[in-house]
PDB file of C-alpha atoms in Angstrom:
ATOM      1  CA  LYS A   1      41.656  18.010 -92.358  1.00 63.00           C
ATOM      2  CA  ALA A   2      42.004  14.709 -93.163  1.00 77.00           C
ATOM      3  CA  GLY A   3      40.624  12.418 -89.539  1.00 93.00           C
ATOM      4  CA  VAL A   4      42.161   9.529 -87.812  1.00 97.00           C
ATOM      5  CA  THR A   5      42.765   6.360 -91.074  1.00 97.00           C
ATOM      6  CA  GLN A   6      42.714   3.307 -89.950  1.00 98.00           C
ATOM      7  CA  THR A   7      43.742   0.316 -91.497  1.00 97.00           C
ATOM      8  CA  PRO A   8      41.953  -2.356 -91.942  1.00 97.00           C
ATOM      9  CA  ARG A   9      38.384  -1.791 -91.668  1.00 97.00           C
ATOM     10  CA  TYR A  10      38.279  -5.336 -91.371  1.00 97.00           C
ATOM     11  CA  LEU A  11      40.021  -8.849 -91.009  1.00 97.00           C
ATOM     12  CA  ILE A  12      38.729 -12.243 -90.040  1.00 98.00           C
ATOM     13  CA  LYS A  13      42.134 -14.061 -88.573  1.00 98.00           C
ATOM     14  CA  THR A  14      41.679 -17.698 -87.418  1.00 98.00           C
ATOM     15  CA  ARG A  15      42.720 -18.867 -84.099  1.00 98.00           C
ATOM     16  CA  GLY A  16      46.277 -18.967 -83.001  1.00 98.00           C
ATOM     17  CA  GLN A  17      47.353 -16.255 -85.934  1.00 98.00           C
ATOM     18  CA  GLN A  18      48.790 -12.497 -85.779  1.00 98.00           C
ATOM     19  CA  VAL A  19      47.633  -9.795 -86.457  1.00 98.00           C
ATOM     20  CA  THR A  20      48.538  -6.384 -87.169  1.00 98.00           C
ATOM     21  CA  LEU A  21      46.460  -2.703 -87.144  1.00 98.00           C
ATOM     22  CA  SER A  22      47.011   0.520 -88.630  1.00 98.00           C
ATOM     23  CA  CYS A  23      46.519   3.857 -87.210  1.00 98.00           C
ATOM     24  CA  SER A  24      47.235   7.591 -89.365  1.00 98.00           C
ATOM     25  CA  PRO A  25      46.027  10.004 -86.630  1.00 97.00           C
ATOM     26  CA  ILE A  26      45.228  13.744 -87.894  1.00 96.00           C
ATOM     27  CA  SER A  27      48.054  15.384 -89.044  1.00 95.00           C
ATOM     28  CA  GLY A  28      49.389  17.563 -86.221  1.00 93.00           C
ATOM     29  CA  HIS A  29      47.989  15.352 -83.173  1.00 93.00           C
ATOM     30  CA  ARG A  30      50.744  13.670 -81.281  1.00 93.00           C
ATOM     31  CA  SER A  31      49.536  10.923 -78.895  1.00 92.00           C
ATOM     32  CA  VAL A  32      47.958   7.886 -80.343  1.00 94.00           C
ATOM     33  CA  SER A  33      45.768   5.994 -77.020  1.00 93.00           C
ATOM     34  CA  TRP A  34      44.486   2.192 -79.031  1.00 95.00           C
ATOM     35  CA  TYR A  35      40.911   0.715 -78.030  1.00 95.00           C
ATOM     36  CA  GLN A  36      39.593  -2.183 -77.803  1.00 96.00           C
ATOM     37  CA  GLN A  37      35.143  -2.630 -77.459  1.00 96.00           C
ATOM     38  CA  THR A  38      33.021  -5.281 -76.819  1.00 94.00           C
ATOM     39  CA  PRO A  39      28.959  -5.616 -76.548  1.00 88.00           C
ATOM     40  CA  GLY A  40      29.868  -6.718 -72.763  1.00 85.00           C
ATOM     41  CA  GLN A  41      32.988  -4.415 -71.586  1.00 87.00           C
ATOM     42  CA  GLY A  42      32.064  -1.404 -73.407  1.00 89.00           C
ATOM     43  CA  LEU A  43      36.150   0.662 -74.228  1.00 92.00           C
ATOM     44  CA  GLN A  44      38.758  -1.022 -72.902  1.00 91.00           C
ATOM     45  CA  PHE A  45      42.099   0.914 -72.792  1.00 90.00           C
ATOM     46  CA  LEU A  46      44.707  -1.068 -74.079  1.00 93.00           C
ATOM     47  CA  PHE A  47      47.977   1.403 -75.025  1.00 90.00           C
ATOM     48  CA  GLU A  48      49.196   5.398 -76.104  1.00 91.00           C
ATOM     49  CA  TYR A  49      51.833   6.519 -76.943  1.00 93.00           C
ATOM     50  CA  PHE A  50      53.575   9.981 -77.848  1.00 92.00           C
ATOM     51  CA  SER A  51      57.306  10.783 -79.533  1.00 92.00           C
ATOM     52  CA  GLU A  52      57.746   6.823 -80.290  1.00 94.00           C
ATOM     53  CA  THR A  53      57.739   5.809 -76.855  1.00 94.00           C
ATOM     54  CA  GLN A  54      55.098   3.654 -74.963  1.00 93.00           C
ATOM     55  CA  ARG A  55      53.016   6.204 -72.200  1.00 88.00           C
ATOM     56  CA  ASN A  56      50.297   3.853 -70.283  1.00 85.00           C
ATOM     57  CA  LYS A  57      49.452   0.308 -70.570  1.00 88.00           C
ATOM     58  CA  GLY A  58      45.716  -1.205 -70.391  1.00 88.00           C
ATOM     59  CA  ASN A  59      45.395  -4.372 -68.282  1.00 89.00           C
ATOM     60  CA  PHE A  60      45.686  -7.239 -71.566  1.00 94.00           C
ATOM     61  CA  PRO A  61      48.019  -9.580 -71.737  1.00 96.00           C
ATOM     62  CA  GLY A  62      51.557  -9.140 -73.329  1.00 96.00           C
ATOM     63  CA  ARG A  63      50.163 -10.815 -76.770  1.00 98.00           C
ATOM     64  CA  PHE A  64      48.859  -7.278 -77.775  1.00 98.00           C
ATOM     65  CA  SER A  65      51.793  -4.669 -78.477  1.00 97.00           C
ATOM     66  CA  GLY A  66      52.068  -1.393 -80.089  1.00 97.00           C
ATOM     67  CA  ARG A  67      54.443   1.007 -81.321  1.00 97.00           C
ATOM     68  CA  GLN A  68      54.787   4.134 -82.741  1.00 98.00           C
ATOM     69  CA  PHE A  69      56.868   5.581 -85.528  1.00 97.00           C
ATOM     70  CA  SER A  70      58.373   8.461 -85.894  1.00 96.00           C
ATOM     71  CA  ASN A  71      55.667   9.997 -88.339  1.00 95.00           C
ATOM     72  CA  SER A  72      52.916   9.445 -85.681  1.00 96.00           C
ATOM     73  CA  ARG A  73      51.592   6.738 -87.387  1.00 98.00           C
ATOM     74  CA  SER A  74      51.096   3.484 -84.664  1.00 98.00           C
ATOM     75  CA  GLU A  75      50.419  -0.482 -85.165  1.00 98.00           C
ATOM     76  CA  MET A  76      48.960  -2.388 -82.930  1.00 98.00           C
ATOM     77  CA  ASN A  77      49.904  -6.309 -82.697  1.00 98.00           C
ATOM     78  CA  VAL A  78      47.646  -8.988 -81.466  1.00 98.00           C
ATOM     79  CA  SER A  79      49.129 -12.748 -81.130  1.00 96.00           C
ATOM     80  CA  THR A  80      48.675 -16.164 -80.960  1.00 97.00           C
ATOM     81  CA  LEU A  81      44.689 -14.523 -81.678  1.00 98.00           C
ATOM     82  CA  GLU A  82      41.870 -16.269 -79.385  1.00 98.00           C
ATOM     83  CA  LEU A  83      38.277 -16.321 -80.224  1.00 97.00           C
ATOM     84  CA  GLY A  84      37.688 -14.066 -77.087  1.00 96.00           C
ATOM     85  CA  ASP A  85      40.078 -11.671 -79.007  1.00 97.00           C
ATOM     86  CA  SER A  86      37.248 -10.480 -81.866  1.00 97.00           C
ATOM     87  CA  ALA A  87      35.933  -6.896 -81.966  1.00 97.00           C
ATOM     88  CA  LEU A  88      36.342  -3.242 -82.875  1.00 97.00           C
ATOM     89  CA  TYR A  89      39.677  -2.055 -82.786  1.00 98.00           C
ATOM     90  CA  LEU A  90      39.716   1.674 -82.145  1.00 97.00           C
ATOM     91  CA  CYS A  91      42.689   4.323 -82.988  1.00 96.00           C
ATOM     92  CA  ALA A  92      42.299   7.630 -81.247  1.00 94.00           C
ATOM     93  CA  SER A  93      44.700  10.858 -82.091  1.00 94.00           C
ATOM     94  CA  SER A  94      45.132  13.536 -79.495  1.00 90.00           C
ATOM     95  CA  THR A  95      47.793  16.978 -80.130  1.00 87.00           C
ATOM     96  CA  GLY A  96      49.283  15.393 -77.178  1.00 82.00           C
ATOM     97  CA  PRO A  97      49.157  14.231 -73.081  1.00 74.00           C
ATOM     98  CA  GLU A  98      48.327  16.823 -72.183  1.00 73.00           C
ATOM     99  CA  ASN A  99      45.706  17.357 -73.867  1.00 74.00           C
ATOM    100  CA  THR A 100      43.077  14.343 -73.300  1.00 76.00           C
ATOM    101  CA  GLU A 101      40.281  15.459 -75.890  1.00 86.00           C
ATOM    102  CA  ALA A 102      41.014  12.489 -78.065  1.00 88.00           C
ATOM    103  CA  PHE A 103      39.068  11.984 -82.035  1.00 93.00           C
ATOM    104  CA  PHE A 104      38.067   8.768 -82.834  1.00 95.00           C
ATOM    105  CA  GLY A 105      39.362   6.043 -86.527  1.00 97.00           C
ATOM    106  CA  GLN A 106      36.301   4.093 -87.922  1.00 96.00           C
ATOM    107  CA  GLY A 107      38.510   1.392 -85.907  1.00 97.00           C
ATOM    108  CA  THR A 108      39.105  -1.970 -87.661  1.00 97.00           C
ATOM    109  CA  ARG A 109      36.723  -4.495 -87.065  1.00 97.00           C
ATOM    110  CA  LEU A 110      38.299  -7.830 -86.409  1.00 98.00           C
ATOM    111  CA  THR A 111      36.777 -11.709 -85.947  1.00 97.00           C
ATOM    112  CA  VAL A 112      39.037 -14.892 -84.611  1.00 98.00           C
ATOM    113  CA  VAL A 113      37.369 -18.027 -86.039  1.00 97.00           C
TER     114      VAL A 113
ATOM    115  CA  GLN B   1      38.717  -0.016 -59.213  1.00 67.00           C
ATOM    116  CA  LYS B   2      38.163   4.089 -60.763  1.00 70.00           C
ATOM    117  CA  GLU B   3      34.480   3.281 -62.535  1.00 87.00           C
ATOM    118  CA  VAL B   4      32.740   5.623 -65.108  1.00 92.00           C
ATOM    119  CA  GLU B   5      28.591   4.468 -64.409  1.00 93.00           C
ATOM    120  CA  GLN B   6      25.935   5.549 -67.101  1.00 94.00           C
ATOM    121  CA  ASN B   7      22.687   4.530 -66.836  1.00 87.00           C
ATOM    122  CA  SER B   8      22.384   1.581 -70.596  1.00 84.00           C
ATOM    123  CA  GLY B   9      18.902   2.446 -70.819  1.00 85.00           C
ATOM    124  CA  PRO B  10      17.582   2.639 -73.934  1.00 92.00           C
ATOM    125  CA  LEU B  11      16.570   6.110 -73.024  1.00 96.00           C
ATOM    126  CA  SER B  12      13.260   6.985 -75.231  1.00 97.00           C
ATOM    127  CA  VAL B  13      11.993  10.048 -76.095  1.00 97.00           C
ATOM    128  CA  PRO B  14       9.595  11.841 -78.522  1.00 97.00           C
ATOM    129  CA  GLU B  15      10.915  14.310 -81.817  1.00 98.00           C
ATOM    130  CA  GLY B  16      11.520  17.811 -80.500  1.00 97.00           C
ATOM    131  CA  ALA B  17      11.547  16.669 -76.296  1.00 97.00           C
ATOM    132  CA  ILE B  18      14.894  17.001 -74.222  1.00 97.00           C
ATOM    133  CA  ALA B  19      16.845  14.033 -74.072  1.00 97.00           C
ATOM    134  CA  SER B  20      18.144  13.477 -69.868  1.00 97.00           C
ATOM    135  CA  LEU B  21      21.777  11.762 -70.492  1.00 97.00           C
ATOM    136  CA  ASN B  22      23.174  11.463 -66.768  1.00 96.00           C
ATOM    137  CA  CYS B  23      26.597   9.762 -66.306  1.00 96.00           C
ATOM    138  CA  THR B  24      28.117   8.952 -62.278  1.00 95.00           C
ATOM    139  CA  TYR B  25      31.912   8.956 -61.096  1.00 92.00           C
ATOM    140  CA  SER B  26      34.143   7.243 -58.854  1.00 89.00           C
ATOM    141  CA  ASP B  27      37.211   9.232 -58.920  1.00 84.00           C
ATOM    142  CA  ARG B  28      37.116  12.914 -57.486  1.00 83.00           C
ATOM    143  CA  GLY B  29      40.401  13.767 -58.719  1.00 81.00           C
ATOM    144  CA  SER B  30      39.402  13.374 -62.007  1.00 82.00           C
ATOM    145  CA  GLN B  31      39.252  16.775 -63.968  1.00 83.00           C
ATOM    146  CA  SER B  32      38.190  16.421 -67.213  1.00 89.00           C
ATOM    147  CA  PHE B  33      34.713  14.707 -68.970  1.00 93.00           C
ATOM    148  CA  PHE B  34      33.646  14.268 -72.390  1.00 95.00           C
ATOM    149  CA  TRP B  35      30.967  12.950 -73.904  1.00 97.00           C
ATOM    150  CA  TYR B  36      31.325  10.939 -77.079  1.00 97.00           C
ATOM    151  CA  ARG B  37      28.313   9.951 -79.309  1.00 97.00           C
ATOM    152  CA  GLN B  38      29.056   7.015 -81.054  1.00 97.00           C
ATOM    153  CA  TYR B  39      25.820   4.914 -84.042  1.00 96.00           C
ATOM    154  CA  SER B  40      25.277   1.681 -84.571  1.00 93.00           C
ATOM    155  CA  GLY B  41      28.551  -0.234 -86.823  1.00 89.00           C
ATOM    156  CA  LYS B  42      30.570   3.545 -86.170  1.00 93.00           C
ATOM    157  CA  SER B  43      33.168   4.914 -84.012  1.00 95.00           C
ATOM    158  CA  PRO B  44      33.361   7.702 -81.239  1.00 96.00           C
ATOM    159  CA  GLU B  45      32.644  10.718 -82.316  1.00 96.00           C
ATOM    160  CA  LEU B  46      33.330  13.721 -79.467  1.00 94.00           C
ATOM    161  CA  ILE B  47      30.416  16.110 -79.415  1.00 96.00           C
ATOM    162  CA  MET B  48      31.544  17.913 -75.348  1.00 95.00           C
ATOM    163  CA  SER B  49      34.055  18.417 -72.777  1.00 94.00           C
ATOM    164  CA  ILE B  50      33.637  20.341 -70.305  1.00 94.00           C
ATOM    165  CA  TYR B  51      36.390  20.830 -67.627  1.00 91.00           C
ATOM    166  CA  SER B  52      34.622  23.393 -65.087  1.00 91.00           C
ATOM    167  CA  ASN B  53      31.505  23.006 -62.126  1.00 94.00           C
ATOM    168  CA  GLY B  54      28.284  24.305 -64.120  1.00 95.00           C
ATOM    169  CA  ASP B  55      26.351  24.679 -67.662  1.00 96.00           C
ATOM    170  CA  LYS B  56      28.242  24.332 -70.600  1.00 97.00           C
ATOM    171  CA  GLU B  57      26.551  24.824 -73.683  1.00 97.00           C
ATOM    172  CA  ASP B  58      26.712  24.085 -77.701  1.00 96.00           C
ATOM    173  CA  GLY B  59      24.138  24.102 -79.691  1.00 97.00           C
ATOM    174  CA  ARG B  60      21.529  21.779 -79.157  1.00 97.00           C
ATOM    175  CA  PHE B  61      24.085  20.375 -76.408  1.00 98.00           C
ATOM    176  CA  THR B  62      24.360  21.253 -73.087  1.00 98.00           C
ATOM    177  CA  ALA B  63      27.120  19.477 -71.114  1.00 97.00           C
ATOM    178  CA  GLN B  64      26.412  19.742 -66.993  1.00 97.00           C
ATOM    179  CA  LEU B  65      29.923  19.177 -64.705  1.00 96.00           C
ATOM    180  CA  ASN B  66      28.689  18.775 -60.773  1.00 95.00           C
ATOM    181  CA  LYS B  67      32.971  17.804 -58.923  1.00 92.00           C
ATOM    182  CA  ALA B  68      30.509  18.041 -55.577  1.00 93.00           C
ATOM    183  CA  SER B  69      28.481  15.350 -56.818  1.00 94.00           C
ATOM    184  CA  GLN B  70      30.619  13.271 -59.167  1.00 93.00           C
ATOM    185  CA  TYR B  71      27.997  13.554 -61.775  1.00 95.00           C
ATOM    186  CA  VAL B  72      28.290  14.762 -65.127  1.00 97.00           C
ATOM    187  CA  SER B  73      25.270  15.421 -67.324  1.00 97.00           C
ATOM    188  CA  LEU B  74      24.580  15.580 -70.726  1.00 98.00           C
ATOM    189  CA  LEU B  75      21.322  17.417 -72.523  1.00 98.00           C
ATOM    190  CA  ILE B  76      19.895  17.810 -75.497  1.00 98.00           C
ATOM    191  CA  ARG B  77      17.507  19.822 -76.531  1.00 98.00           C
ATOM    192  CA  ASP B  78      14.788  19.437 -79.426  1.00 98.00           C
ATOM    193  CA  SER B  79      15.598  15.879 -79.644  1.00 98.00           C
ATOM    194  CA  GLN B  80      15.893  14.907 -83.816  1.00 97.00           C
ATOM    195  CA  PRO B  81      15.547  10.346 -84.107  1.00 97.00           C
ATOM    196  CA  SER B  82      18.989  11.740 -86.345  1.00 97.00           C
ATOM    197  CA  ASP B  83      20.129  12.237 -82.469  1.00 98.00           C
ATOM    198  CA  SER B  84      19.568   7.896 -81.933  1.00 97.00           C
ATOM    199  CA  ALA B  85      22.605   6.109 -80.720  1.00 97.00           C
ATOM    200  CA  THR B  86      24.407   5.652 -77.712  1.00 96.00           C
ATOM    201  CA  TYR B  87      26.349   7.815 -75.053  1.00 97.00           C
ATOM    202  CA  LEU B  88      29.133   7.533 -74.243  1.00 97.00           C
ATOM    203  CA  CYS B  89      30.644   8.808 -70.953  1.00 96.00           C
ATOM    204  CA  ALA B  90      34.797  10.011 -70.651  1.00 93.00           C
ATOM    205  CA  GLY B  91      36.454  10.950 -67.375  1.00 90.00           C
ATOM    206  CA  GLU B  92      39.950  11.144 -67.255  1.00 82.00           C
ATOM    207  CA  ARG B  93      41.436   9.396 -64.964  1.00 72.00           C
ATOM    208  CA  GLY B  94      42.496  12.079 -63.002  1.00 59.00           C
ATOM    209  CA  TYR B  95      46.866  11.579 -62.648  1.00 57.00           C
ATOM    210  CA  GLY B  96      47.463  15.285 -64.648  1.00 53.00           C
ATOM    211  CA  GLY B  97      46.495  14.771 -68.550  1.00 52.00           C
ATOM    212  CA  SER B  98      46.947  12.022 -71.821  1.00 54.00           C
ATOM    213  CA  GLN B  99      44.390  10.408 -72.933  1.00 54.00           C
ATOM    214  CA  GLY B 100      44.566   6.700 -72.029  1.00 60.00           C
ATOM    215  CA  ASN B 101      44.154   8.084 -68.594  1.00 70.00           C
ATOM    216  CA  LEU B 102      40.503   8.150 -69.574  1.00 83.00           C
ATOM    217  CA  ILE B 103      38.209   5.654 -68.337  1.00 87.00           C
ATOM    218  CA  PHE B 104      34.865   4.906 -70.124  1.00 92.00           C
ATOM    219  CA  GLY B 105      31.306   4.094 -69.871  1.00 93.00           C
ATOM    220  CA  LYS B 106      29.424   1.205 -70.811  1.00 93.00           C
ATOM    221  CA  GLY B 107      26.928   4.324 -72.760  1.00 95.00           C
ATOM    222  CA  THR B 108      23.424   5.136 -72.464  1.00 96.00           C
ATOM    223  CA  LYS B 109      21.407   4.261 -75.534  1.00 96.00           C
ATOM    224  CA  LEU B 110      18.744   6.885 -76.259  1.00 97.00           C
ATOM    225  CA  SER B 111      15.900   6.764 -78.902  1.00 97.00           C
ATOM    226  CA  VAL B 112      14.801   9.327 -80.751  1.00 97.00           C
ATOM    227  CA  LYS B 113      10.975   8.373 -81.828  1.00 96.00           C
ATOM    228  CA  PRO B 114       9.475  10.763 -84.714  1.00 94.00           C
TER     229      PRO B 114
END
């Protein structure tokens, strides 16, 4: 059974640009969450999607957005990139909102220069 | 502010010893707790989940939950060098299911010396 797949694995962008990250959940999983991980702040929750609807959102500025498609795949977008957005972005999937057991993808390492 | 606290370590144990990792949480409404292992440069891997008071064993791993003391722990028996990693404790935020309600500690770095 394939795990959570995130693409791309690595990205280098310049300040002011925007970026889109993709996440394909485990087959049969319908809930997808996104996290930002930095050495100083640890794992910080960005948002969660289920059935194409955002169910929860963390404390991040509006430059961070996401969406989920009918096949449960999800994308997150960051606009007007800042140096502080450099981080490992992780996607996690679970079967649904009734289940908090989450499985992570390999992450996308974003570097903003 | 609901929090999950962990000692950042590093915790160093000799090979074959028991490693004890601890975590406290502030949200009394939290019902579910998870331990993740994260190797350097890799993503977190779920290794244990625990939902009720007491112990839960899985191979060399034992998770312990004490809701009265708001305390969660992970014991690793017969520690191996391959167990060297950062261990993340996560608790549910306390208002129902949904992985969006997980709060993570900042992790404890474990080093197992051969």
